[in-house]
Tab-separated table of C-alpha atoms in Angstrom:
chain	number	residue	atom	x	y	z
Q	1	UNK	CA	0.000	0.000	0.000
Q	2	UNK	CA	1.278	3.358	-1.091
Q	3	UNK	CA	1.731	5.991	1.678
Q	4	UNK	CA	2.547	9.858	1.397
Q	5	UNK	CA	3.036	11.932	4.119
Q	6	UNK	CA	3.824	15.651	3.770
Q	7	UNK	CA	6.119	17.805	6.091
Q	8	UNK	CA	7.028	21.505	6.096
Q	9	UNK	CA	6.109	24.892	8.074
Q	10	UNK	CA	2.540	25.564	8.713
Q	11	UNK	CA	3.103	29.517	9.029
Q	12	UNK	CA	4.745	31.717	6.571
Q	13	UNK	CA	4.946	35.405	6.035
Q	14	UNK	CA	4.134	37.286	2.957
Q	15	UNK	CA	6.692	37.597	-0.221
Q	16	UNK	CA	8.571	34.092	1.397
Q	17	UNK	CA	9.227	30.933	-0.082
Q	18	UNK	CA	7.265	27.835	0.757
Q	19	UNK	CA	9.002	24.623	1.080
Q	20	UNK	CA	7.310	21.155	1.571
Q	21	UNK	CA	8.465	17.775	1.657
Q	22	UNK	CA	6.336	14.419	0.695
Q	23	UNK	CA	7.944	11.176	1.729
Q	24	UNK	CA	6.761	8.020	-0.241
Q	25	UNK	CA	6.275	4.580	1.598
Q	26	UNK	CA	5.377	1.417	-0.443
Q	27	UNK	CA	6.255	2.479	-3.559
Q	28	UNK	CA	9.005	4.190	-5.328
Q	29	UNK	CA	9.172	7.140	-6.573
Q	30	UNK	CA	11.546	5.870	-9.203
Q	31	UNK	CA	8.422	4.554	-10.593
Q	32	UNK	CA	8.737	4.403	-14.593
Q	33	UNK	CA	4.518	3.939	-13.866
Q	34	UNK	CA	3.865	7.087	-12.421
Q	35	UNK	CA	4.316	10.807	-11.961
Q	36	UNK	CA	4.309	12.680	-8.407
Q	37	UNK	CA	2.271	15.450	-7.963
Q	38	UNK	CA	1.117	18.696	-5.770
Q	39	UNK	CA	-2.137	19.891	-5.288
Q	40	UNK	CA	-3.317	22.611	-3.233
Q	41	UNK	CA	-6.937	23.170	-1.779
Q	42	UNK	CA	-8.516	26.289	-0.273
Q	43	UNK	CA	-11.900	27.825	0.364
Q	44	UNK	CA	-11.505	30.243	-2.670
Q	45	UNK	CA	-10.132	27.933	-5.249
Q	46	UNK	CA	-10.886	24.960	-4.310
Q	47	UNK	CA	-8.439	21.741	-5.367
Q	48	UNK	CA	-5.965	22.874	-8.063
Q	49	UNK	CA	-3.211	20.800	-9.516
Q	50	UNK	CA	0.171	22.642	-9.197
Q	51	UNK	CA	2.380	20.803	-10.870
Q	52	UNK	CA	4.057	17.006	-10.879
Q	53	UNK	CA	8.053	15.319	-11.499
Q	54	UNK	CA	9.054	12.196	-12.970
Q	55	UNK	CA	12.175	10.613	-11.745
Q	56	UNK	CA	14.403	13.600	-10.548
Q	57	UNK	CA	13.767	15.183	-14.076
Q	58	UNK	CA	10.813	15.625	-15.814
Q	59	UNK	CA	8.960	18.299	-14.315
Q	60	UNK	CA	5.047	19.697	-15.803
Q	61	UNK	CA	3.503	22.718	-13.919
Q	62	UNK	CA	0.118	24.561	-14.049
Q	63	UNK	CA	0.780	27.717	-16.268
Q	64	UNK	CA	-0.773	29.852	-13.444
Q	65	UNK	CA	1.850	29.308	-10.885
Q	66	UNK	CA	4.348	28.114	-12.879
Q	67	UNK	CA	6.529	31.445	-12.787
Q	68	UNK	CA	7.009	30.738	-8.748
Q	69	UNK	CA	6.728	26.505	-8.619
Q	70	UNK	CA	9.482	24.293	-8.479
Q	71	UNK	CA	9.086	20.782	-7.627
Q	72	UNK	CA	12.272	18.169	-7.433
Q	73	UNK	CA	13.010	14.698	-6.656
Q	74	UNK	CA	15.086	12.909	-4.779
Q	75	UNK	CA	15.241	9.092	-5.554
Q	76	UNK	CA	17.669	8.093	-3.048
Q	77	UNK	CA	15.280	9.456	-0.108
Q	78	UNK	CA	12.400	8.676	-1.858
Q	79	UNK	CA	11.142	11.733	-1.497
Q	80	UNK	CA	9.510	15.080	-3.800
Q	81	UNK	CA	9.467	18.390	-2.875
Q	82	UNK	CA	7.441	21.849	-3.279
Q	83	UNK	CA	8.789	25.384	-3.797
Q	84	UNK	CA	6.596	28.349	-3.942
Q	85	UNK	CA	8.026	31.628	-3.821
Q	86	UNK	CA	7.010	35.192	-2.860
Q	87	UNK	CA	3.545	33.998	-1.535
Q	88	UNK	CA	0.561	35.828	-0.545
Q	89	UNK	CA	-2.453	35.458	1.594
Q	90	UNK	CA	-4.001	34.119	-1.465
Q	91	UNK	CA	-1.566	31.103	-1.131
Q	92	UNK	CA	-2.868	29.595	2.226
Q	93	UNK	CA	-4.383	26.667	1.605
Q	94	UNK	CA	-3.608	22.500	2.311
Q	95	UNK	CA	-0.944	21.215	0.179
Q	96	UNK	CA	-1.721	17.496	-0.250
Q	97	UNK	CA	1.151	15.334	-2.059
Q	98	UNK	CA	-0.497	12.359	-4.501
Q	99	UNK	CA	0.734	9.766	-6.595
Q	100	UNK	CA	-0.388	11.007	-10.875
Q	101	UNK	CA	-1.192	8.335	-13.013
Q	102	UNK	CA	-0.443	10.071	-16.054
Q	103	UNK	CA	-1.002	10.341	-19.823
Q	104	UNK	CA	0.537	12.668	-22.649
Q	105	UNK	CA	-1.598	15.056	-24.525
Q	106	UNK	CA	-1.158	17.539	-27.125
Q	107	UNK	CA	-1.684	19.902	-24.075
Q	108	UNK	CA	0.577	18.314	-21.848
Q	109	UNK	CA	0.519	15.677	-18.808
Q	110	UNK	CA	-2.541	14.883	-17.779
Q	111	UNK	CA	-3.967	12.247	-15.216
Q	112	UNK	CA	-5.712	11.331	-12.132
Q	113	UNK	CA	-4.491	11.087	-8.458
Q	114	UNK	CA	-5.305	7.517	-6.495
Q	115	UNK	CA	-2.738	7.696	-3.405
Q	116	UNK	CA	-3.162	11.265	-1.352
Q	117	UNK	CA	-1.100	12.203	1.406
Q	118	UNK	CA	-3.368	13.699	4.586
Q	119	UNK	CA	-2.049	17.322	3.918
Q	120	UNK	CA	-0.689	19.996	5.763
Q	121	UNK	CA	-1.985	23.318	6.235
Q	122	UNK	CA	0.069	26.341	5.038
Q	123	UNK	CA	-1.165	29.908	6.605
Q	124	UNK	CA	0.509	32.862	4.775
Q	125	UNK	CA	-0.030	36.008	7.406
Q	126	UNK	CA	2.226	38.993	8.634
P	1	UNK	CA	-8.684	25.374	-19.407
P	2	UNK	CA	-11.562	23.384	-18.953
P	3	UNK	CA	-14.025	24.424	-16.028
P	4	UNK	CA	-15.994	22.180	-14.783
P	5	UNK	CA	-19.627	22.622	-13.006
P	6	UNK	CA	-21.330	20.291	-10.830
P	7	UNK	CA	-24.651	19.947	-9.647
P	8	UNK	CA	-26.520	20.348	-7.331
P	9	UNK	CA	-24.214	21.823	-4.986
P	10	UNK	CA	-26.576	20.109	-2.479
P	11	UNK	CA	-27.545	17.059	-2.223
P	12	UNK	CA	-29.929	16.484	0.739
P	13	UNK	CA	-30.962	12.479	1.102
P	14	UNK	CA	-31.529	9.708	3.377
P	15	UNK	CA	-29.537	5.929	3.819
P	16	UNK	CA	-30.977	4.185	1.259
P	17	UNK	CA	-31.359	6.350	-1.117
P	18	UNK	CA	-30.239	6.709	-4.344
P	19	UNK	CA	-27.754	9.909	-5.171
P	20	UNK	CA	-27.401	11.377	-8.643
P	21	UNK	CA	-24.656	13.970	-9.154
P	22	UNK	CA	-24.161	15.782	-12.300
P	23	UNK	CA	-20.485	17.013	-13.564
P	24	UNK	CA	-20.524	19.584	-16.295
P	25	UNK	CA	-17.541	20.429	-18.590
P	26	UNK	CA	-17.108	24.063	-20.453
P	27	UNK	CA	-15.413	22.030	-23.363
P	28	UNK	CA	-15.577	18.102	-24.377
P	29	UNK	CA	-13.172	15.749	-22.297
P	30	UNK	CA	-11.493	14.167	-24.640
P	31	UNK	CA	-10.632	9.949	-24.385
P	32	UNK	CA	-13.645	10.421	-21.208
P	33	UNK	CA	-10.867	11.641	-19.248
P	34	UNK	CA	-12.938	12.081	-16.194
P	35	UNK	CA	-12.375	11.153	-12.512
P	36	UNK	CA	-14.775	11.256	-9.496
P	37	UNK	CA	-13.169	12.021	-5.698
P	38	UNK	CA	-14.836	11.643	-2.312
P	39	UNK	CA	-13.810	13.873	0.661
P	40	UNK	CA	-14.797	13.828	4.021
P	41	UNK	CA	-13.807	16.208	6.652
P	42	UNK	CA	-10.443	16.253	7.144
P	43	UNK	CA	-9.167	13.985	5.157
P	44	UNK	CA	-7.749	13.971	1.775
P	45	UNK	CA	-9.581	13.581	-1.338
P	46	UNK	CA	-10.474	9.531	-2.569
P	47	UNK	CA	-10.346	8.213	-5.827
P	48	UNK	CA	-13.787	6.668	-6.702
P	49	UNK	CA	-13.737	6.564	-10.262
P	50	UNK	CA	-11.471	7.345	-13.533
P	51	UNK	CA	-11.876	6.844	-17.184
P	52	UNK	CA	-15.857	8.392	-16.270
P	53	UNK	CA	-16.726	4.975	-15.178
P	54	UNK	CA	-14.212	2.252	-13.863
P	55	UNK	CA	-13.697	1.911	-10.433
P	56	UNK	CA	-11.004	2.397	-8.319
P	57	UNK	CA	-9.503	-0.333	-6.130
P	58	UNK	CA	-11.702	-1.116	-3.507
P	59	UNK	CA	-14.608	0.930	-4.197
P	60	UNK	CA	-17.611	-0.611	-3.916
P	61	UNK	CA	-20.323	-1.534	-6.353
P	62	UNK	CA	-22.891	1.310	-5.286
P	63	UNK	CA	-20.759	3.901	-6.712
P	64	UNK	CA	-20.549	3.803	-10.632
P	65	UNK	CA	-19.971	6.666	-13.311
P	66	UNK	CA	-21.340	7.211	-16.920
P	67	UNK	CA	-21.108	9.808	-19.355
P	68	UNK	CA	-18.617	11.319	-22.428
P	69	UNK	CA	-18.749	14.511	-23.840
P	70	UNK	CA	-19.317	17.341	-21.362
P	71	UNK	CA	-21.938	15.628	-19.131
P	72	UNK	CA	-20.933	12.741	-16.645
P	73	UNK	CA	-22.971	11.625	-13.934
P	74	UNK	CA	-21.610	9.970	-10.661
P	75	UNK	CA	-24.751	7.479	-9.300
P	76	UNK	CA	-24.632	6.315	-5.522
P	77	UNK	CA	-26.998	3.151	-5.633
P	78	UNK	CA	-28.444	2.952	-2.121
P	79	UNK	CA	-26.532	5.426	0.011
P	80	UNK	CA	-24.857	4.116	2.936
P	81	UNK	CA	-23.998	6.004	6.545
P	82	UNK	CA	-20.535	6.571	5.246
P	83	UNK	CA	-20.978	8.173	1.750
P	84	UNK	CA	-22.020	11.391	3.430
P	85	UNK	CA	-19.331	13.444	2.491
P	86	UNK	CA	-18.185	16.113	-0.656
P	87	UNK	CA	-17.716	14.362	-3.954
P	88	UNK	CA	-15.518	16.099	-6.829
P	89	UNK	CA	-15.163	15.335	-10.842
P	90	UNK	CA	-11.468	15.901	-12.073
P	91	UNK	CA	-10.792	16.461	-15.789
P	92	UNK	CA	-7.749	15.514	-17.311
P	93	UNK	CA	-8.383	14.885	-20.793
P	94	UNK	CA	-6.462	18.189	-21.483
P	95	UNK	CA	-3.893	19.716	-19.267
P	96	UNK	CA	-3.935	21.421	-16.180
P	97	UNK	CA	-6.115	19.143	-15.014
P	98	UNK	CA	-8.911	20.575	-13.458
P	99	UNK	CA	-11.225	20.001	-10.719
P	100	UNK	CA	-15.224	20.990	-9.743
P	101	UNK	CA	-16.450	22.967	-7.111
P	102	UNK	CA	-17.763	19.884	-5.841
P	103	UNK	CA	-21.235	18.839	-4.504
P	104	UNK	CA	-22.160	17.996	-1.123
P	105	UNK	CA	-24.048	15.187	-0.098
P	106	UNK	CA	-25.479	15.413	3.648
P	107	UNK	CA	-27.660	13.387	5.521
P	108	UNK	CA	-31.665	14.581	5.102
């Protein structure tokens, strides 16, 4: 059984960068099956994808944070991570971690999420 | 992107009953790329349903899924104590993937 289990700060200020971890159990990440992905949900947006990585490498983001995402991988912990920089109040919101069973289209990668982590609540506030 | 609609954004019914929710998409979801979540408080969305209508591992047999196009339909057979909870349709037949708003079904 797949497990993911996110980890970071729960309180940020404005304009800093937000950094969470997702550790993988029961599964590797090194996975040629499967993508890893973010996705964020709060009461004004509801659940949006961020983005998702394939082995350390491959990386696919959602064009509307893409200018302040970076997600990475790191194999050997079997681990993924989250960077968001120079958030806002508007970025509070959980952060869950899931596992992206993916396809290719002409638009770009695309797929559902079956294993979730159990989030972790990120507060941006001065 | 595509936005998706769902409806009603209440669903007010008793055990036993049977629960109809409607997902709506602004475009066509290609290949019936169309998943169906269930969230209950506190705890991280479930996959019910991809491909609009196989189930996931370990769902059971009350929950199925239908549609193509830009209408899909998630169907609770007989509703049991623990299927009180949000349900959300996820399209990712073109990318970002998107999600509803969601629909809440609550105990009448």
């Amino acid at each position: 059984q797949v497990q993911l289990q996110e980890s970071g700060p729960g309180l940020l200020k404005p304009s800093e960068t937000l950094s969470l971890t997702c550790t993988v159990s029961g599964g590797s990440i090194g996975s040629s099956y499967y993508y890893w992905g973010w996705i964020r949900q709060s009461p004004g947006k509801g659940l949006e994808w961020i983005g998702s990585v394939y082995f350390s490498e491959n990386t696919h983001y959602n064009p509307s944070l893409k200018s302040r995402v970076t997600i990475s991988a790191d194999t050997s912990k079997n681990q993924f991570s989250l960077k968001l920089s120079s958030v806002t109040a508007a970025d509070t919101a959980v952060f869950y971690c899931a596992r992206h069973q993916y396809y290719y289209q002409t638009s770009g990668l695309v797929g559902y999420f079956d294993y979730w982590g159990q989030g972790i609540l990120v507060t941006v506030s001065s | 992107e595509i936005v998706l609609t769902q409806s009603p954004g209440t669903l007010s019914l008793s055990p036993g009953e049977r629960a109809t929710l409607s997902c709506r998409a602004s475009q066509s979801v290609s290949s019936s790329y169309l998943a169906w979540y269930q969230q209950k408080p506190g705890q991280a969305p479930r996959l019910l349903i991809y491909g609009a209508s196989s189930r996931a591992t370990g769902i059971p047999d009350r929950f199925s899924g239908s549609g193509s196009g830009t209408d899909f339909t998630l169907t609770i057979s007989r509703l049991e104590p623990e299927d009180f909870a949000v349900y959300y349709c996820q399209q990712y037949g073109s990318s970002p993937q998107t999600f509803g708003p969601g629909t809440k079904v609550d105990i009448k």
